[in-house]
Amino acid sequence: MNWVELTGYIAASLTTLSFVPQAWLVISTRRTGGISLLMYSLFTSGIALWFIYGLAVESMPMIIANAVTLALAGAILVIAARERWQRRGTFRARPPGEPLPADLNPDIIRENRPTR
């Protein structure tokens, strides 16, 4: 392995690992209020194309990094889309400035305290 390949593996590892905290948070909490479906749709499509390109040029760092990133970004996209559809019956975003009612907002943490 030469320094160019090593640089590719390091860069691929760092950029791929940057998605782990967001994916972990979304998968474990199902809280997706601040996620743009349009952004994640475009990003996931781009990553899929980079993966295909990596296969075409036989670049292992590109193949591995984009396969893992595609899985993480795809999971975030699917969870966000499903949550939005179940909550509002549409994939469209709310108009700017229109608040989500508290009983529908998954980002508001509710404590289950017994009433006194």
CSV table of N, CA and C in Angstrom, one decimal, residues 1-94:
chain,number,residue,atom,x,y,z
A,1,MET,N,0.9,-1.2,0.0
A,1,MET,CA,0.0,0.0,0.0
A,1,MET,C,0.9,1.2,0.0
A,2,ASN,N,0.6,2.1,-0.9
A,2,ASN,CA,1.4,3.4,-1.0
A,2,ASN,C,0.8,4.5,-0.2
A,3,TRP,N,1.4,5.6,-0.2
A,3,TRP,CA,0.9,6.8,0.6
A,3,TRP,C,-0.4,7.3,0.1
A,4,VAL,N,-0.6,7.2,-1.2
A,4,VAL,CA,-1.9,7.7,-1.8
A,4,VAL,C,-3.0,6.8,-1.4
A,5,GLU,N,-2.9,5.5,-1.4
A,5,GLU,CA,-3.9,4.6,-1.0
A,5,GLU,C,-4.2,4.8,0.5
A,6,LEU,N,-3.1,4.9,1.3
A,6,LEU,CA,-3.3,5.1,2.7
A,6,LEU,C,-4.0,6.4,3.0
A,7,THR,N,-3.7,7.5,2.3
A,7,THR,CA,-4.5,8.7,2.4
A,7,THR,C,-5.9,8.5,2.1
A,8,GLY,N,-6.2,7.7,1.1
A,8,GLY,CA,-7.6,7.4,0.7
A,8,GLY,C,-8.3,6.7,1.8
A,9,TYR,N,-7.7,5.7,2.4
A,9,TYR,CA,-8.3,4.9,3.4
A,9,TYR,C,-8.6,5.8,4.7
A,10,ILE,N,-7.6,6.6,5.0
A,10,ILE,CA,-7.8,7.5,6.2
A,10,ILE,C,-8.9,8.5,5.9
A,11,ALA,N,-8.9,9.1,4.8
A,11,ALA,CA,-10.0,10.1,4.4
A,11,ALA,C,-11.4,9.4,4.4
A,12,ALA,N,-11.4,8.2,3.8
A,12,ALA,CA,-12.7,7.5,3.8
A,12,ALA,C,-13.2,7.1,5.2
A,13,SER,N,-12.2,6.7,6.0
A,13,SER,CA,-12.6,6.3,7.4
A,13,SER,C,-13.2,7.5,8.2
A,14,LEU,N,-12.5,8.6,8.1
A,14,LEU,CA,-12.9,9.8,8.8
A,14,LEU,C,-14.3,10.3,8.3
A,15,THR,N,-14.5,10.4,7.0
A,15,THR,CA,-15.8,10.9,6.5
A,15,THR,C,-16.9,10.0,6.8
A,16,THR,N,-16.6,8.7,6.7
A,16,THR,CA,-17.6,7.7,7.0
A,16,THR,C,-18.0,7.7,8.5
A,17,LEU,N,-17.0,7.7,9.3
A,17,LEU,CA,-17.2,7.7,10.8
A,17,LEU,C,-18.0,9.0,11.2
A,18,SER,N,-17.9,10.0,10.5
A,18,SER,CA,-18.6,11.3,10.9
A,18,SER,C,-20.2,11.0,10.8
A,19,PHE,N,-20.6,10.0,10.1
A,19,PHE,CA,-22.1,9.8,10.1
A,19,PHE,C,-22.6,8.9,11.2
A,20,VAL,N,-21.7,8.2,11.9
A,20,VAL,CA,-22.1,7.3,13.0
A,20,VAL,C,-22.8,8.0,14.1
A,21,PRO,N,-22.4,9.1,14.6
A,21,PRO,CA,-23.2,9.8,15.7
A,21,PRO,C,-24.6,10.1,15.3
A,22,GLN,N,-24.8,10.7,14.1
A,22,GLN,CA,-26.1,11.1,13.7
A,22,GLN,C,-27.0,9.8,13.5
A,23,ALA,N,-26.4,8.8,12.8
A,23,ALA,CA,-27.2,7.6,12.6
A,23,ALA,C,-27.6,6.9,13.9
A,24,TRP,N,-26.6,6.9,14.9
A,24,TRP,CA,-26.9,6.3,16.2
A,24,TRP,C,-28.0,7.0,16.9
A,25,LEU,N,-28.0,8.4,16.8
A,25,LEU,CA,-29.0,9.2,17.5
A,25,LEU,C,-30.4,9.0,16.9
A,26,VAL,N,-30.4,9.0,15.5
A,26,VAL,CA,-31.7,8.8,14.9
A,26,VAL,C,-32.3,7.4,15.1
A,27,ILE,N,-31.4,6.4,14.9
A,27,ILE,CA,-31.9,5.0,15.1
A,27,ILE,C,-32.3,4.7,16.5
A,28,SER,N,-31.6,5.2,17.5
A,28,SER,CA,-31.9,4.9,18.9
A,28,SER,C,-33.1,5.7,19.4
A,29,THR,N,-33.3,7.0,18.9
A,29,THR,CA,-34.3,7.8,19.5
A,29,THR,C,-35.5,8.0,18.6
A,30,ARG,N,-35.3,7.7,17.3
A,30,ARG,CA,-36.4,8.0,16.2
A,30,ARG,C,-36.8,9.4,16.2
A,31,ARG,N,-35.9,10.3,16.7
A,31,ARG,CA,-36.2,11.8,16.6
A,31,ARG,C,-35.5,12.3,15.4
A,32,THR,N,-36.4,12.8,14.5
A,32,THR,CA,-35.9,13.3,13.2
A,32,THR,C,-36.4,14.7,12.8
A,33,GLY,N,-36.8,15.4,13.8
A,33,GLY,CA,-37.4,16.7,13.6
A,33,GLY,C,-36.6,17.7,12.7
A,34,GLY,N,-35.3,17.7,12.9
A,34,GLY,CA,-34.5,18.7,12.2
A,34,GLY,C,-33.8,18.2,10.9
A,35,ILE,N,-34.3,17.0,10.4
A,35,ILE,CA,-33.6,16.4,9.3
A,35,ILE,C,-34.4,16.8,8.0
A,36,SER,N,-33.7,17.3,7.0
A,36,SER,CA,-34.3,17.6,5.7
A,36,SER,C,-34.3,16.4,4.8
A,37,LEU,N,-35.6,16.0,4.5
A,37,LEU,CA,-35.7,14.8,3.6
A,37,LEU,C,-35.1,15.1,2.2
A,38,LEU,N,-35.2,16.3,1.7
A,38,LEU,CA,-34.7,16.7,0.4
A,38,LEU,C,-33.1,16.5,0.5
A,39,MET,N,-32.5,17.1,1.5
A,39,MET,CA,-31.0,17.0,1.6
A,39,MET,C,-30.6,15.5,1.7
A,40,TYR,N,-31.2,14.7,2.6
A,40,TYR,CA,-30.8,13.3,2.7
A,40,TYR,C,-31.1,12.5,1.4
A,41,SER,N,-32.2,12.9,0.7
A,41,SER,CA,-32.5,12.2,-0.6
A,41,SER,C,-31.4,12.4,-1.6
A,42,LEU,N,-31.0,13.7,-1.7
A,42,LEU,CA,-30.0,14.1,-2.7
A,42,LEU,C,-28.6,13.5,-2.2
A,43,PHE,N,-28.3,13.6,-0.9
A,43,PHE,CA,-27.0,13.1,-0.4
A,43,PHE,C,-26.9,11.6,-0.6
A,44,THR,N,-28.0,10.8,-0.3
A,44,THR,CA,-28.0,9.4,-0.4
A,44,THR,C,-27.9,9.0,-1.9
A,45,SER,N,-28.5,9.7,-2.8
A,45,SER,CA,-28.4,9.4,-4.2
A,45,SER,C,-26.9,9.6,-4.7
A,46,GLY,N,-26.3,10.7,-4.2
A,46,GLY,CA,-24.9,11.0,-4.5
A,46,GLY,C,-24.0,10.0,-4.0
A,47,ILE,N,-24.2,9.5,-2.8
A,47,ILE,CA,-23.3,8.5,-2.2
A,47,ILE,C,-23.5,7.2,-3.0
A,48,ALA,N,-24.7,6.9,-3.5
A,48,ALA,CA,-24.9,5.7,-4.3
A,48,ALA,C,-24.2,5.8,-5.6
A,49,LEU,N,-24.2,6.9,-6.2
A,49,LEU,CA,-23.4,7.1,-7.4
A,49,LEU,C,-21.9,7.1,-7.2
A,50,TRP,N,-21.4,7.6,-6.1
A,50,TRP,CA,-20.0,7.5,-5.7
A,50,TRP,C,-19.6,6.0,-5.5
A,51,PHE,N,-20.5,5.2,-4.9
A,51,PHE,CA,-20.3,3.8,-4.7
A,51,PHE,C,-20.1,3.1,-6.1
A,52,ILE,N,-21.0,3.4,-7.0
A,52,ILE,CA,-21.0,2.8,-8.3
A,52,ILE,C,-19.7,3.2,-9.0
A,53,TYR,N,-19.3,4.5,-8.9
A,53,TYR,CA,-18.1,5.0,-9.5
A,53,TYR,C,-16.9,4.2,-8.9
A,54,GLY,N,-16.9,4.1,-7.6
A,54,GLY,CA,-15.8,3.3,-6.9
A,54,GLY,C,-15.7,1.9,-7.4
A,55,LEU,N,-16.8,1.3,-7.7
A,55,LEU,CA,-16.8,-0.1,-8.3
A,55,LEU,C,-16.2,0.0,-9.7
A,56,ALA,N,-16.6,1.0,-10.5
A,56,ALA,CA,-16.1,1.1,-11.9
A,56,ALA,C,-14.6,1.3,-11.9
A,57,VAL,N,-14.0,2.1,-11.0
A,57,VAL,CA,-12.6,2.4,-11.0
A,57,VAL,C,-11.8,1.5,-10.1
A,58,GLU,N,-12.5,0.6,-9.5
A,58,GLU,CA,-11.9,-0.4,-8.6
A,58,GLU,C,-11.1,0.2,-7.5
A,59,SER,N,-11.7,1.2,-6.8
A,59,SER,CA,-11.1,1.9,-5.7
A,59,SER,C,-11.7,1.4,-4.4
A,60,MET,N,-10.9,0.5,-3.7
A,60,MET,CA,-11.4,-0.1,-2.4
A,60,MET,C,-11.8,1.0,-1.4
A,61,PRO,N,-10.9,2.0,-1.1
A,61,PRO,CA,-11.4,3.0,-0.2
A,61,PRO,C,-12.7,3.6,-0.5
A,62,MET,N,-12.9,3.9,-1.8
A,62,MET,CA,-14.2,4.5,-2.2
A,62,MET,C,-15.3,3.6,-2.1
A,63,ILE,N,-15.1,2.3,-2.4
A,63,ILE,CA,-16.2,1.3,-2.3
A,63,ILE,C,-16.6,1.1,-0.9
A,64,ILE,N,-15.6,0.9,0.0
A,64,ILE,CA,-15.9,0.6,1.4
A,64,ILE,C,-16.6,1.8,2.1
A,65,ALA,N,-16.0,3.0,1.9
A,65,ALA,CA,-16.5,4.2,2.5
A,65,ALA,C,-17.9,4.5,2.1
A,66,ASN,N,-18.2,4.4,0.8
A,66,ASN,CA,-19.5,4.7,0.3
A,66,ASN,C,-20.5,3.7,0.6
A,67,ALA,N,-20.1,2.4,0.7
A,67,ALA,CA,-21.0,1.4,1.1
A,67,ALA,C,-21.5,1.6,2.5
A,68,VAL,N,-20.6,1.9,3.4
A,68,VAL,CA,-21.0,2.1,4.8
A,68,VAL,C,-21.8,3.4,4.9
A,69,THR,N,-21.3,4.5,4.3
A,69,THR,CA,-22.0,5.7,4.3
A,69,THR,C,-23.4,5.6,3.7
A,70,LEU,N,-23.6,4.9,2.7
A,70,LEU,CA,-24.9,4.6,2.0
A,70,LEU,C,-25.8,3.9,3.0
A,71,ALA,N,-25.3,3.0,3.7
A,71,ALA,CA,-26.1,2.3,4.7
A,71,ALA,C,-26.6,3.2,5.8
A,72,LEU,N,-25.6,4.0,6.4
A,72,LEU,CA,-26.0,4.9,7.4
A,72,LEU,C,-26.9,6.0,7.0
A,73,ALA,N,-26.6,6.7,5.9
A,73,ALA,CA,-27.5,7.8,5.4
A,73,ALA,C,-28.8,7.2,4.9
A,74,GLY,N,-28.8,6.0,4.3
A,74,GLY,CA,-30.1,5.4,3.9
A,74,GLY,C,-31.0,5.1,5.1
A,75,ALA,N,-30.4,4.6,6.2
A,75,ALA,CA,-31.2,4.4,7.4
A,75,ALA,C,-31.8,5.6,8.0
A,76,ILE,N,-31.0,6.7,8.0
A,76,ILE,CA,-31.5,8.0,8.5
A,76,ILE,C,-32.6,8.5,7.6
A,77,LEU,N,-32.4,8.4,6.3
A,77,LEU,CA,-33.5,8.8,5.3
A,77,LEU,C,-34.8,8.0,5.5
A,78,VAL,N,-34.7,6.7,5.6
A,78,VAL,CA,-35.9,5.9,5.7
A,78,VAL,C,-36.6,6.2,7.0
A,79,ILE,N,-35.8,6.3,8.1
A,79,ILE,CA,-36.5,6.6,9.4
A,79,ILE,C,-37.1,7.9,9.4
A,80,ALA,N,-36.4,8.9,8.9
A,80,ALA,CA,-37.0,10.3,8.8
A,80,ALA,C,-38.3,10.3,7.9
A,81,ALA,N,-38.2,9.7,6.8
A,81,ALA,CA,-39.4,9.7,5.9
A,81,ALA,C,-40.5,8.9,6.5
A,82,ARG,N,-40.3,7.8,7.1
A,82,ARG,CA,-41.4,7.0,7.8
A,82,ARG,C,-42.0,7.8,9.0
A,83,GLU,N,-41.1,8.5,9.8
A,83,GLU,CA,-41.6,9.3,10.9
A,83,GLU,C,-42.5,10.4,10.4
A,84,ARG,N,-42.0,11.1,9.4
A,84,ARG,CA,-42.8,12.2,8.8
A,84,ARG,C,-44.1,11.8,8.3
A,85,TRP,N,-44.1,10.7,7.5
A,85,TRP,CA,-45.3,10.2,7.0
A,85,TRP,C,-46.3,9.8,8.1
A,86,GLN,N,-45.8,9.1,9.1
A,86,GLN,CA,-46.7,8.6,10.1
A,86,GLN,C,-47.3,9.8,10.9
A,87,ARG,N,-46.4,10.8,11.1
A,87,ARG,CA,-46.8,12.0,12.0
A,87,ARG,C,-47.8,12.9,11.2
A,88,ARG,N,-47.5,13.1,9.9
A,88,ARG,CA,-48.3,14.2,9.2
A,88,ARG,C,-49.0,13.7,8.0
A,89,GLY,N,-48.7,12.5,7.5
A,89,GLY,CA,-49.4,11.9,6.3
A,89,GLY,C,-48.9,12.5,5.0
A,90,THR,N,-47.7,13.2,5.1
A,90,THR,CA,-47.1,13.7,3.9
A,90,THR,C,-45.5,13.8,4.1
A,91,PHE,N,-44.8,13.8,3.0
A,91,PHE,CA,-43.4,13.9,3.1
A,91,PHE,C,-42.9,15.4,3.0
A,92,ARG,N,-43.9,16.3,2.7
A,92,ARG,CA,-43.5,17.7,2.5
A,92,ARG,C,-43.2,18.3,3.9
A,93,ALA,N,-42.3,19.2,3.8
A,93,ALA,CA,-41.9,19.9,5.1
A,93,ALA,C,-43.0,21.0,5.4
A,94,ARG,N,-43.0,21.3,6.7
A,94,ARG,CA,-43.9,22.4,7.1
A,94,ARG,C,-43.4,23.7,6.6
